[in-house]
GROMACS .gro file of C-alpha atoms in nm:
model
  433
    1UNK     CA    1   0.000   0.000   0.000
    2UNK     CA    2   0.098   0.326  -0.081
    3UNK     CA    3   0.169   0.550   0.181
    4UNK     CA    4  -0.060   0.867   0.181
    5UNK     CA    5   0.100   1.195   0.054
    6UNK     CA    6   0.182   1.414   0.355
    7UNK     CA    7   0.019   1.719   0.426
    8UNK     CA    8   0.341   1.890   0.582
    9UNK     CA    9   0.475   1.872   0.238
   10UNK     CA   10   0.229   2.154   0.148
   11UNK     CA   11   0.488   2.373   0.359
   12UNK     CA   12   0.788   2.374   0.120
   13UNK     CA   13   1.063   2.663   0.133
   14UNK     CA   14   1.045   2.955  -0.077
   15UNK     CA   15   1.329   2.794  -0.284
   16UNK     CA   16   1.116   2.474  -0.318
   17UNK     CA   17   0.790   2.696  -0.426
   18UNK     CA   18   0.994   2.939  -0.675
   19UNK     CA   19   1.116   2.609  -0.864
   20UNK     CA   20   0.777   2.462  -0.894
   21UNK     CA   21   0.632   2.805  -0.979
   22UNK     CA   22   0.883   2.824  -1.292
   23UNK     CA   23   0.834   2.494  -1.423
   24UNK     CA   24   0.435   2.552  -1.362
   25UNK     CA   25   0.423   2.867  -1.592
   26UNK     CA   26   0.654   2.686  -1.818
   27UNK     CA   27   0.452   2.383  -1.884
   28UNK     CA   28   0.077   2.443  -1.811
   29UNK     CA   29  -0.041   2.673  -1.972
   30UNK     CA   30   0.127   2.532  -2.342
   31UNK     CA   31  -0.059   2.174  -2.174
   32UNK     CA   32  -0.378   2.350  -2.072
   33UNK     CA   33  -0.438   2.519  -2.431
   34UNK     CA   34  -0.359   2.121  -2.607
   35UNK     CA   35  -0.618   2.003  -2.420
   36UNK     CA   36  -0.858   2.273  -2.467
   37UNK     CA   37  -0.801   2.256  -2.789
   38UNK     CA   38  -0.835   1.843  -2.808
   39UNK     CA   39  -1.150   1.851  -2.592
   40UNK     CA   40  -1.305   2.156  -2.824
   41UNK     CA   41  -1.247   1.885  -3.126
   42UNK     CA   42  -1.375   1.596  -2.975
   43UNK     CA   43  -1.750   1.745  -2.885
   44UNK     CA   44  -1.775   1.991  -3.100
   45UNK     CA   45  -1.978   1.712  -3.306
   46UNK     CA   46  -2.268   1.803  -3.019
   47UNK     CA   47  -2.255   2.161  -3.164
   48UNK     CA   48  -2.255   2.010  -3.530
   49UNK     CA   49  -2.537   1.788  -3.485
   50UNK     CA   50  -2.774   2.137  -3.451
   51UNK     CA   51  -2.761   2.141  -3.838
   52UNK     CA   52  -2.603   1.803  -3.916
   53UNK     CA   53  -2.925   1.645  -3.812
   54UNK     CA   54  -3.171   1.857  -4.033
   55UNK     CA   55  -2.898   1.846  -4.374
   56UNK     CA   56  -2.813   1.509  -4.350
   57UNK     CA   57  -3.097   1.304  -4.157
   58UNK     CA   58  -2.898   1.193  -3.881
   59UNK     CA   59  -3.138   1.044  -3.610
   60UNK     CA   60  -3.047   1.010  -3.265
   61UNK     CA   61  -2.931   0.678  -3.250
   62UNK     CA   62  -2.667   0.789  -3.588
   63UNK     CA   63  -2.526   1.035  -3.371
   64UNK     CA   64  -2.483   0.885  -3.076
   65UNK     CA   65  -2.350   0.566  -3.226
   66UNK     CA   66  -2.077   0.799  -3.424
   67UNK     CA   67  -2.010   0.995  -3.143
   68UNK     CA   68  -1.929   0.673  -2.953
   69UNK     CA   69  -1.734   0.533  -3.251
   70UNK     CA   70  -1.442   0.783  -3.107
   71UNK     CA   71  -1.412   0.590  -2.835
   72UNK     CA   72  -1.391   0.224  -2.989
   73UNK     CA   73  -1.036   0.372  -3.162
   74UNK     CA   74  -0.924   0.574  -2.907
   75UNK     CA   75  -0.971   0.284  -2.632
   76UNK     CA   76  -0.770   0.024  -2.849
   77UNK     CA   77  -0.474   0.225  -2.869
   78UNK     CA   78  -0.459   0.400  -2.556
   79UNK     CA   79  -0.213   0.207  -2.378
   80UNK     CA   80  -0.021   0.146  -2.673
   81UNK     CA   81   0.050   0.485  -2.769
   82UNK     CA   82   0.143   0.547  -2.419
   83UNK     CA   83   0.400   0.313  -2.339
   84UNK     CA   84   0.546   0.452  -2.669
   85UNK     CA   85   0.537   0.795  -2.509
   86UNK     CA   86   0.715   0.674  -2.204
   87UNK     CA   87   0.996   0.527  -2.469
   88UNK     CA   88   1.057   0.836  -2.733
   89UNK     CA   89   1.012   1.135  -2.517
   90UNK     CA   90   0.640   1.395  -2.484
   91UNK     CA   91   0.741   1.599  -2.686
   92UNK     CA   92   0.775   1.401  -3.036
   93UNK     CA   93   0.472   1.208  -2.915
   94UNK     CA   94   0.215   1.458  -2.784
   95UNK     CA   95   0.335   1.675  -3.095
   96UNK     CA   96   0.271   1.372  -3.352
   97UNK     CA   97  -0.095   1.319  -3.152
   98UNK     CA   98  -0.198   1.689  -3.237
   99UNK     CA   99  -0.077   1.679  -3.566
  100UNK     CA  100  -0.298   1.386  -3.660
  101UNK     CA  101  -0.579   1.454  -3.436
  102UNK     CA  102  -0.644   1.801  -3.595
  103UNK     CA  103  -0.591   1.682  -3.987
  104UNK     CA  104  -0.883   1.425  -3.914
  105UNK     CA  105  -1.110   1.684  -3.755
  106UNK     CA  106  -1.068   1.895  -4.010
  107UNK     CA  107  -1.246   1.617  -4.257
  108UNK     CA  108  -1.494   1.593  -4.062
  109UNK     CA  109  -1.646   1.816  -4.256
  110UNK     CA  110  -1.637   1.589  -4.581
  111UNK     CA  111  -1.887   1.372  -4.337
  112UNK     CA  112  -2.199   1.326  -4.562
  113UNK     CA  113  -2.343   0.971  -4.448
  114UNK     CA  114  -2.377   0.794  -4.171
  115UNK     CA  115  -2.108   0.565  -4.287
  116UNK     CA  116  -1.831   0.850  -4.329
  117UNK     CA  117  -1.938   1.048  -4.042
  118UNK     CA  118  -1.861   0.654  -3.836
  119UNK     CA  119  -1.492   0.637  -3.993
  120UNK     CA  120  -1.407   0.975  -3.941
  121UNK     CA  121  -1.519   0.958  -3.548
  122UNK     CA  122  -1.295   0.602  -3.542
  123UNK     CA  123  -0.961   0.765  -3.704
  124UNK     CA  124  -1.051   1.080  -3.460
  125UNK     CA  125  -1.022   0.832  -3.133
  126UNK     CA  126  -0.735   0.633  -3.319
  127UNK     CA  127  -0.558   1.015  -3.403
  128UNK     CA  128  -0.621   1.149  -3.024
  129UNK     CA  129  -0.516   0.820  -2.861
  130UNK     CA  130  -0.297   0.853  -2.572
  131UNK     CA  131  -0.291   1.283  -2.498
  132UNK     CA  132  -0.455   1.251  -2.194
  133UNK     CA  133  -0.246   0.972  -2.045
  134UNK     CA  134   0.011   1.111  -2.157
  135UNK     CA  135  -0.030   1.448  -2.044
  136UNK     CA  136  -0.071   1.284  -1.704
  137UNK     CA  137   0.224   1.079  -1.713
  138UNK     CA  138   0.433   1.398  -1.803
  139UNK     CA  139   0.317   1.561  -1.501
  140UNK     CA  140   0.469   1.257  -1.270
  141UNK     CA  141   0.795   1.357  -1.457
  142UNK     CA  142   0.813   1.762  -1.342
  143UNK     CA  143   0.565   1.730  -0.999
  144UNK     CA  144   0.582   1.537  -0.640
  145UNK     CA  145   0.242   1.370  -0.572
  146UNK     CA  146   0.201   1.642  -0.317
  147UNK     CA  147   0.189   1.935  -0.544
  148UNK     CA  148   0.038   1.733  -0.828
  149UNK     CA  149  -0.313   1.767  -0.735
  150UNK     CA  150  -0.329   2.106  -0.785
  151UNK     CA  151  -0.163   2.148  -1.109
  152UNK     CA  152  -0.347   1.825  -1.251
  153UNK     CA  153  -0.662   2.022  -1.167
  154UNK     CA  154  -0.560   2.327  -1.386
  155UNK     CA  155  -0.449   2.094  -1.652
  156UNK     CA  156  -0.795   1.990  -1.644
  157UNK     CA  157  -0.992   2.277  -1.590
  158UNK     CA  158  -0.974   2.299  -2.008
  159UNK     CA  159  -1.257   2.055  -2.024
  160UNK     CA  160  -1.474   2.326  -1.889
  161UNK     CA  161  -1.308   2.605  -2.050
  162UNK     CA  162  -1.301   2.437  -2.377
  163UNK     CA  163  -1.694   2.443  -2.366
  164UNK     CA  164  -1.729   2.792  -2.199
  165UNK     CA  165  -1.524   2.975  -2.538
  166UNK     CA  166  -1.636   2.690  -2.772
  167UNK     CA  167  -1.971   2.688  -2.700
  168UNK     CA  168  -1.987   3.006  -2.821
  169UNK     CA  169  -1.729   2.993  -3.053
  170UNK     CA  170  -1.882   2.691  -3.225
  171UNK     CA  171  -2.254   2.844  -3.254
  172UNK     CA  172  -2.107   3.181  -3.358
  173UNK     CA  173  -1.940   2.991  -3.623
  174UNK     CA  174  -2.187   2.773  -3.734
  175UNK     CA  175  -2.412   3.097  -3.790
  176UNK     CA  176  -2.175   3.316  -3.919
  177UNK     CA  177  -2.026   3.088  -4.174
  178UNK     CA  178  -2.313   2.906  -4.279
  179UNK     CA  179  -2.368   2.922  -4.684
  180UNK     CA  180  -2.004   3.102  -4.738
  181UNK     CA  181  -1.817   2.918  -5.029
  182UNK     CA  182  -2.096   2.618  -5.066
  183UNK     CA  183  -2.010   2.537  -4.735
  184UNK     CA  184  -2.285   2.474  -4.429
  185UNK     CA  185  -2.153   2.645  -4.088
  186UNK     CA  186  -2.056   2.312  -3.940
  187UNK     CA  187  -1.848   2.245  -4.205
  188UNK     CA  188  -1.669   2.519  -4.149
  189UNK     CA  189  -1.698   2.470  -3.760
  190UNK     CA  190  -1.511   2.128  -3.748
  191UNK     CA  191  -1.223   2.298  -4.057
  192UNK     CA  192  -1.206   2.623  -3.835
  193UNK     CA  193  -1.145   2.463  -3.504
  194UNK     CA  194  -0.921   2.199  -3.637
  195UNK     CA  195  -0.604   2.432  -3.767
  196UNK     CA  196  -0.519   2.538  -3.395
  197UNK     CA  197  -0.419   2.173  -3.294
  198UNK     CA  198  -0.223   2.145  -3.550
  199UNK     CA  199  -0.058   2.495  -3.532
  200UNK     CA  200   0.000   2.378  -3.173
  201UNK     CA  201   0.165   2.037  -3.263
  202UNK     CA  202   0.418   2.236  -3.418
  203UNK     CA  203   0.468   2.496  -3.078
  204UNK     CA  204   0.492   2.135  -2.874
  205UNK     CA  205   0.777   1.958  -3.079
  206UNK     CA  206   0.942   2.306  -3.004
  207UNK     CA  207   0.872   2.445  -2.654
  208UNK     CA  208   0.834   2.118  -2.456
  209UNK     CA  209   1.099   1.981  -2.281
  210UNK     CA  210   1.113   1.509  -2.236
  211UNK     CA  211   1.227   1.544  -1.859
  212UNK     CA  212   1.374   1.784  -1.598
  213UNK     CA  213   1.702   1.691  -1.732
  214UNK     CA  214   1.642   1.828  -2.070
  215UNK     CA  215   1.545   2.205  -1.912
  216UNK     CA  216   1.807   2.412  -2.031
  217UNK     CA  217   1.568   2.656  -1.827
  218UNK     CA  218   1.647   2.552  -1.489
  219UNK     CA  219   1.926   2.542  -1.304
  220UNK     CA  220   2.118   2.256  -1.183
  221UNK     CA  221   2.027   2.336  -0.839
  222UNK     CA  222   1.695   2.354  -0.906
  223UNK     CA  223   1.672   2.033  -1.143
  224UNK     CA  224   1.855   1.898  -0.751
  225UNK     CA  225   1.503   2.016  -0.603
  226UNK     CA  226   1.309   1.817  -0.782
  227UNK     CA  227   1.482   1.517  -0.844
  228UNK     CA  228   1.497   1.467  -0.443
  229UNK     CA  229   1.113   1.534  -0.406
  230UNK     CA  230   1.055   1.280  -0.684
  231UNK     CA  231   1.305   0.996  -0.514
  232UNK     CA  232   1.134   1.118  -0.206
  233UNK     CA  233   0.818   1.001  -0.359
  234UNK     CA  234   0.910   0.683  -0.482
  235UNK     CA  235   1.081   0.592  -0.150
  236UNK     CA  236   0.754   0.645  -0.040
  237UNK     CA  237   0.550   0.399  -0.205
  238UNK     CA  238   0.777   0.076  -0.240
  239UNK     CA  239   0.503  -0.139  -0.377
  240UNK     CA  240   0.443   0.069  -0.646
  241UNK     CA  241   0.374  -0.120  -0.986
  242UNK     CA  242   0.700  -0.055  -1.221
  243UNK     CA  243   0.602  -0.311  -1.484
  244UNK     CA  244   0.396  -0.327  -1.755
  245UNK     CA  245   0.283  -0.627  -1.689
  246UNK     CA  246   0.251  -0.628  -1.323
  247UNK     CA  247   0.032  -0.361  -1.373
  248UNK     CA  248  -0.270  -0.504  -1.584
  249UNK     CA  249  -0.307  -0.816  -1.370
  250UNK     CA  250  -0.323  -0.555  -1.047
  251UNK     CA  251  -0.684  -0.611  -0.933
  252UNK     CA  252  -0.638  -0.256  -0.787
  253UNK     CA  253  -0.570  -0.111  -1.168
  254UNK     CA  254  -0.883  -0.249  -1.264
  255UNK     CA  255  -1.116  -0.111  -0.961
  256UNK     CA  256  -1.001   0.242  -1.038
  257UNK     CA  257  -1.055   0.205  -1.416
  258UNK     CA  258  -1.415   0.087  -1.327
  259UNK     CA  259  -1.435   0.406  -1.123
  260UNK     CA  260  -1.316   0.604  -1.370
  261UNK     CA  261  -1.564   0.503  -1.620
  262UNK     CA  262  -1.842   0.605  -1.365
  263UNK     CA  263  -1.675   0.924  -1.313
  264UNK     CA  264  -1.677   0.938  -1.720
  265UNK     CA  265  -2.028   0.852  -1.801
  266UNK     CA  266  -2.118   1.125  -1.650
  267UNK     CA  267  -1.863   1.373  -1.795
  268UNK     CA  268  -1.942   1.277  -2.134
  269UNK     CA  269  -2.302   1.257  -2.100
  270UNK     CA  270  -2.301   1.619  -2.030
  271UNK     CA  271  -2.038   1.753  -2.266
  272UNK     CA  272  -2.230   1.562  -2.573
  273UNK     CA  273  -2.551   1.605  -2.459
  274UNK     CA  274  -2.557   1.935  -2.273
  275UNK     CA  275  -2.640   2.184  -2.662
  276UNK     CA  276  -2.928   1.935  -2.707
  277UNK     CA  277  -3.073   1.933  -2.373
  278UNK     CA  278  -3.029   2.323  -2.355
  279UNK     CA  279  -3.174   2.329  -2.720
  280UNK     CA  280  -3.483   2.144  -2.637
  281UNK     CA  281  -3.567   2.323  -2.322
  282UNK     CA  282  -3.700   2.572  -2.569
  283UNK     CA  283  -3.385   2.776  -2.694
  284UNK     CA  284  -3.385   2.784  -3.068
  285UNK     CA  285  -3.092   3.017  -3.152
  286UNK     CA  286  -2.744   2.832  -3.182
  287UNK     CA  287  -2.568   3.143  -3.039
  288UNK     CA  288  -2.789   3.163  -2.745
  289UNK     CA  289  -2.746   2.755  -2.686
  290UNK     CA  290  -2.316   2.779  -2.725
  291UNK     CA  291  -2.387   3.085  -2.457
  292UNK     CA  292  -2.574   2.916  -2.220
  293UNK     CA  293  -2.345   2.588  -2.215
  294UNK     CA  294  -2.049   2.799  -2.093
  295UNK     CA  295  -2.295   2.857  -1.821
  296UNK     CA  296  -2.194   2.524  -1.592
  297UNK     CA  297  -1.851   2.500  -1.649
  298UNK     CA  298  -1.774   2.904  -1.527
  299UNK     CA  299  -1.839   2.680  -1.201
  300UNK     CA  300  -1.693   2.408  -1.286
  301UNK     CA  301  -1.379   2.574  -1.311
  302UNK     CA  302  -1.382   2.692  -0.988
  303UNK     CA  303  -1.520   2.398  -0.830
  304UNK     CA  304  -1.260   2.196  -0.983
  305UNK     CA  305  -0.950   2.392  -0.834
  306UNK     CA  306  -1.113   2.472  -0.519
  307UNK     CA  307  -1.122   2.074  -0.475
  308UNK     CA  308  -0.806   1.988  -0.563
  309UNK     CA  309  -0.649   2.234  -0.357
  310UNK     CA  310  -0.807   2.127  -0.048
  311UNK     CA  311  -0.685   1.837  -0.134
  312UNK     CA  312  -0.305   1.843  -0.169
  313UNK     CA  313  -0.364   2.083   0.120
  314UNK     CA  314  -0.527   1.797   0.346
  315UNK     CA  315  -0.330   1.538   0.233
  316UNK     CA  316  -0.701   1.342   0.205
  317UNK     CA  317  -0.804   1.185  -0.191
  318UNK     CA  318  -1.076   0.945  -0.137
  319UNK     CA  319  -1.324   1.168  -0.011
  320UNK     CA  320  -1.238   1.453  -0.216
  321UNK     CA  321  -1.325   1.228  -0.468
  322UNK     CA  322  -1.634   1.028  -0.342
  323UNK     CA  323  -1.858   1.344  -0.226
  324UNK     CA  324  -1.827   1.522  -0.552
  325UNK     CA  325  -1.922   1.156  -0.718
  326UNK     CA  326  -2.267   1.180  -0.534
  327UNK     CA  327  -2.359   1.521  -0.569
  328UNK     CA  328  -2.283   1.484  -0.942
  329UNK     CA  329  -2.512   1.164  -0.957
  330UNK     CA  330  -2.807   1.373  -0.805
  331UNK     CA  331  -2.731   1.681  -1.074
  332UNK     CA  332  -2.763   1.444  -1.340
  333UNK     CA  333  -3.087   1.286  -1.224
  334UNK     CA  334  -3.217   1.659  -1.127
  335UNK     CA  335  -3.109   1.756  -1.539
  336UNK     CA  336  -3.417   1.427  -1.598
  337UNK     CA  337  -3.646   1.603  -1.399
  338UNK     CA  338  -3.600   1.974  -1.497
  339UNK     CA  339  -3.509   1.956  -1.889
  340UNK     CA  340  -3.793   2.085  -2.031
  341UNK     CA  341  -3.749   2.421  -1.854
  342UNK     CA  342  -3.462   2.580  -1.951
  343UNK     CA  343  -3.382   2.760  -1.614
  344UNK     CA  344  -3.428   2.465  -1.390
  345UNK     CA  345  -3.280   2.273  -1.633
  346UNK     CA  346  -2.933   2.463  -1.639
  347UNK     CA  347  -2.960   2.486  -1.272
  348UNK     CA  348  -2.918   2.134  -1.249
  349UNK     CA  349  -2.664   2.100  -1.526
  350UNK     CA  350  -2.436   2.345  -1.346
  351UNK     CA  351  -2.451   2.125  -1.008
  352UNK     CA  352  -2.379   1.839  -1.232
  353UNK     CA  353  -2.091   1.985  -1.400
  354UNK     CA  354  -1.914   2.139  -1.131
  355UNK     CA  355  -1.920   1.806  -0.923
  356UNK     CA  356  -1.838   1.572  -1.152
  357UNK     CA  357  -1.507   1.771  -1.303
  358UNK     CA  358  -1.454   1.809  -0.953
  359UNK     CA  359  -1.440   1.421  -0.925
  360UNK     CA  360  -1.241   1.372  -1.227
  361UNK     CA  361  -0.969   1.618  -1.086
  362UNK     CA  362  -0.969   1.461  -0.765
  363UNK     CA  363  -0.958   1.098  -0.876
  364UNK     CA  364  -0.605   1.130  -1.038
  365UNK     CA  365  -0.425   1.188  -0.780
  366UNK     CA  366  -0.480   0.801  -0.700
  367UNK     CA  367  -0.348   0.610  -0.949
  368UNK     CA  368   0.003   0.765  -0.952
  369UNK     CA  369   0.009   0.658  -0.589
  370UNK     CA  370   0.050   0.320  -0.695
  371UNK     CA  371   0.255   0.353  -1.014
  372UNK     CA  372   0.567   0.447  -1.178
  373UNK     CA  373   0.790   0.417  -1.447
  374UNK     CA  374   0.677   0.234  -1.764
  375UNK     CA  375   0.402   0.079  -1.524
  376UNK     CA  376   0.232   0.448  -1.486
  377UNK     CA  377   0.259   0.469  -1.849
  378UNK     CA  378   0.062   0.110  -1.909
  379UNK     CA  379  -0.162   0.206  -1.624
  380UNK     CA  380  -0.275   0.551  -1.614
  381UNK     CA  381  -0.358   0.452  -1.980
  382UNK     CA  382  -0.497   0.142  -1.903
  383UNK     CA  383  -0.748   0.315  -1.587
  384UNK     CA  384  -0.817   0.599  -1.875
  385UNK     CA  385  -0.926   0.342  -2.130
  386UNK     CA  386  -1.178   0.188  -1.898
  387UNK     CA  387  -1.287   0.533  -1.809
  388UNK     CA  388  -1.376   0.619  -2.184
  389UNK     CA  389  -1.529   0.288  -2.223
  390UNK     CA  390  -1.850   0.552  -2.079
  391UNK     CA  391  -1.785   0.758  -2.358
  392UNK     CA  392  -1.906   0.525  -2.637
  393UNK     CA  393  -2.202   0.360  -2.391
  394UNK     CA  394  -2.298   0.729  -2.279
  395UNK     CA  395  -2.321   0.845  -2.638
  396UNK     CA  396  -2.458   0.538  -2.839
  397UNK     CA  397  -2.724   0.488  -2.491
  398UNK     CA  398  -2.821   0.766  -2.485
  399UNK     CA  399  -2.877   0.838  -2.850
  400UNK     CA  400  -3.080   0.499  -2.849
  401UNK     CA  401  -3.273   0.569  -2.539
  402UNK     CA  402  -3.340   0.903  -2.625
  403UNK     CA  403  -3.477   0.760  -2.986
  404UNK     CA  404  -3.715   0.505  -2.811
  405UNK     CA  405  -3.866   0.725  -2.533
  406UNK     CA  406  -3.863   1.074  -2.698
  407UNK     CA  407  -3.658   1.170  -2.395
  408UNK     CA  408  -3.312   1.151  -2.239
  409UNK     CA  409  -3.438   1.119  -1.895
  410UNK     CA  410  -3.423   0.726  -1.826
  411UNK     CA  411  -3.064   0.763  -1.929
  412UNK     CA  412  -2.979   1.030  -1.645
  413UNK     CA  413  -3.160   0.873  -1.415
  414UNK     CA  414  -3.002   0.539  -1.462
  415UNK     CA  415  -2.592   0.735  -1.498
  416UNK     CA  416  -2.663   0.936  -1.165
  417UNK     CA  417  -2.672   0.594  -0.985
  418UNK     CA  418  -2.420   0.485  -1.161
  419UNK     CA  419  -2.231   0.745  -1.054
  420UNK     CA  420  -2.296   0.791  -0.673
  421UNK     CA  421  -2.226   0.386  -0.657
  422UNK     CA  422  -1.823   0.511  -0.822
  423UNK     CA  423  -1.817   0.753  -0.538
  424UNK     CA  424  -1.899   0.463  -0.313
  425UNK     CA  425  -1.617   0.225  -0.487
  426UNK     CA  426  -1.402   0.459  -0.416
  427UNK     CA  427  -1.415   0.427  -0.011
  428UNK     CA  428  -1.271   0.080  -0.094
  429UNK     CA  429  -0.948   0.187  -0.215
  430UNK     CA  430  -0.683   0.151   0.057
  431UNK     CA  431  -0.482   0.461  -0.154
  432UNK     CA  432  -0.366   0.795   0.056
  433UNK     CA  433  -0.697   0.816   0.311
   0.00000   0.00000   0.00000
């Protein structure tokens, strides 16, 4: 068992806190605008669908079947693609990911049957396979697991900021653009929104640095800092799984992917679902629908850091993690209740929202307690892979459900229990306290 990260840590010199400082505003905000801009191209189909549906008769059950489609590629080389990362250096990697990722969004605007619009969701999970992990791999590289919780929470804070700007960003396209060069407005959404990633492949492959080591940026004395917080934290945990293989057969590895994919169902139900529930509330305008969905994540933002920060304050993960889980659970099956009023309706989104990105911040802070080396590469993929597993049941469910009952209701209802009974896994975990 890992031992739990210790709160005294929080305390560090001025030294320590200058050194983290430097490599924080190196490295996070280049990370945090990838990831905006990765999450911005992977549901930005949700936006799409507003006119996608009515051009080229795509039901329900189409889209939520191609939105899940992502997830079938993405999932089958996850852990893959990581372990590679782990062996050639982030910065070749991550930079080859958002190269790819954002030439296949960019056709997504050649999508013109349900057939083409399913390939082009596959190559976009096979593309995009491997950031995320990867991204939180890196971070085990440059942070000790007592600051990590913190700046793993800002990393992910561009989930909700990528829907606060593209919300409106993709609607204000979408009208805008709409009929300019024989082109519909999402068709010029998904071409539009594409270009940045890979503009910022390019910025990656130059700015990001494999390891400490390689930071011609810091000083020898301060590379000193953090190698001895990072032996620190590997003296710390002497079980930790080093192996790839030791890894997948841990038991443990395989709990926290199955709370991850609670955790996930309920992320992805509301980031691909949230324009059309808002929409069909009674909001007709696309502006006024990409407005309104900033609306939960402005909290979410805040939640999400506030959380964290307690956090690696405390010292305490599990119920950091399991309280958000239930109040999340109860959002979503409030969003059932309310969504044909649009005020109740957001009301319930935004609790939703801002507990379950509060969650998802929180949770990683556990499996790095049990993992290093190539086995945190294998398993903070493998734990993320399970997790998305949601994304292709939440989407293609949903979508079905939602075809069958002329409402997405039954679907919340039954992913809000799903969720609080994650938050409850969690308590099981003998990781931190």
């Amino acid at each position: 068992m890992a031992a739990r990260p210790d709160p005294g840590h929080a305390r560090a010199d001025t030294t320590d806190d200058r050194v983290y400082r430097t490599i924080a505003i190196r490295l996070v905000p280049l990370l945090f605008v990838c990831y905006t801009v990765a999450y911005l191209d992977r549901v930005n189909v949700g936006f799409a669908r507003l006119q996608m549906d009515d051009e080229l008769w795509f039901s329900d059950a189409v889209y939520g079947i191609g939105a899940g489609v992502f997830f079938v590629g993405y999932i089958l080389f996850e852990v893959p693609s990581n372990i590679v990362l782990h062996r050639v250096g982030a910065r070749r990697w991550i930079a080859r990911i958002m190269v790819s990722w954002g030439l296949v969004s960019g056709l997504m605007a050649l999508a013109s049957s349900p057939a083409s619009f399913y390939l082009l969701r596959f190559l976009l999970g096979v593309a995009e396979a491997g950031f995320i992990p990867g991204i939180l791999l890196y971070l085990t590289y440059w942070f000790p697991a007592h600051r990590r919780g913190r700046i793993t929470a800002l990393f992910l804070t561009a989930i909700p900021v990528a829907t606060i700007f593209g919300g409106p960003l993709s609607g204000w396209i979408m009208q805008t653009f709409d009929g300019i060069g024989e082109l519909r407005g999402w068709q010029w959404m998904f071409v539009l929104e594409a270009a940045p990633a890979v503009l910022l492949g390019l910025v990656v492959l130059r700015r990001l640095d494999d390891r400490v080591a390689d930071a011609t940026w810091l000083t020898e004395t301060e590379k000193a800092v953090v190698a001895r917080d990072l032996a620190a934290d590997d003296e710390a945990r002497p079980g930790a799984h080093t192996s790839v293989r030791s890894t997948l057969r841990s038991p443990v590895i395989w709990l926290l992917g199955g709370i991850y994919f609670t955790i996930a169902l309920g992320i992805y139900t509301i980031s691909f679902w949230l324009p059309t529930i808002i929409s069909r509330s009674g909001v007709e305008s696309t502006v006024t629908v990409g407005l309104l969905s900033a609306v939960p994540y402005l909290f979410a933002v805040v939640a999400m850091v506030w959380v964290a920060t307690h956090a690696d304050r405390t010292g305490e993960r599990r119920w950091h993690t399991t309280v958000p889980c239930a109040v999340g659970g109860i959002g979503l099956v409030a969003v059932g209740l309310t969504q044909s009023a649009t005020v109740p309706a957001l009301v319930a989104l935004t609790v939703a929202a801002a507990a379950i990105s509060s969650a998802q911040a929180a949770f990683w802070s556990l499996p790095t307690a049990l993992l290093s080396g190539v086995g945190a590469a294998a398993g903070i993929a493998l734990v993320n892979s399970i997790g998305n597993v949601a994304g292709a049941v939440s989407t293609s469910l949903v979508g079905v459900v939602s075809e069958a009952t002329g409402s997405t209701a039954g679907s919340l209802y039954l992913f809000g229990g799903v969720l609080v009974v994650g938050g409850g896994l969690v308590l099981a975990l003998r990781i931190g306290r």
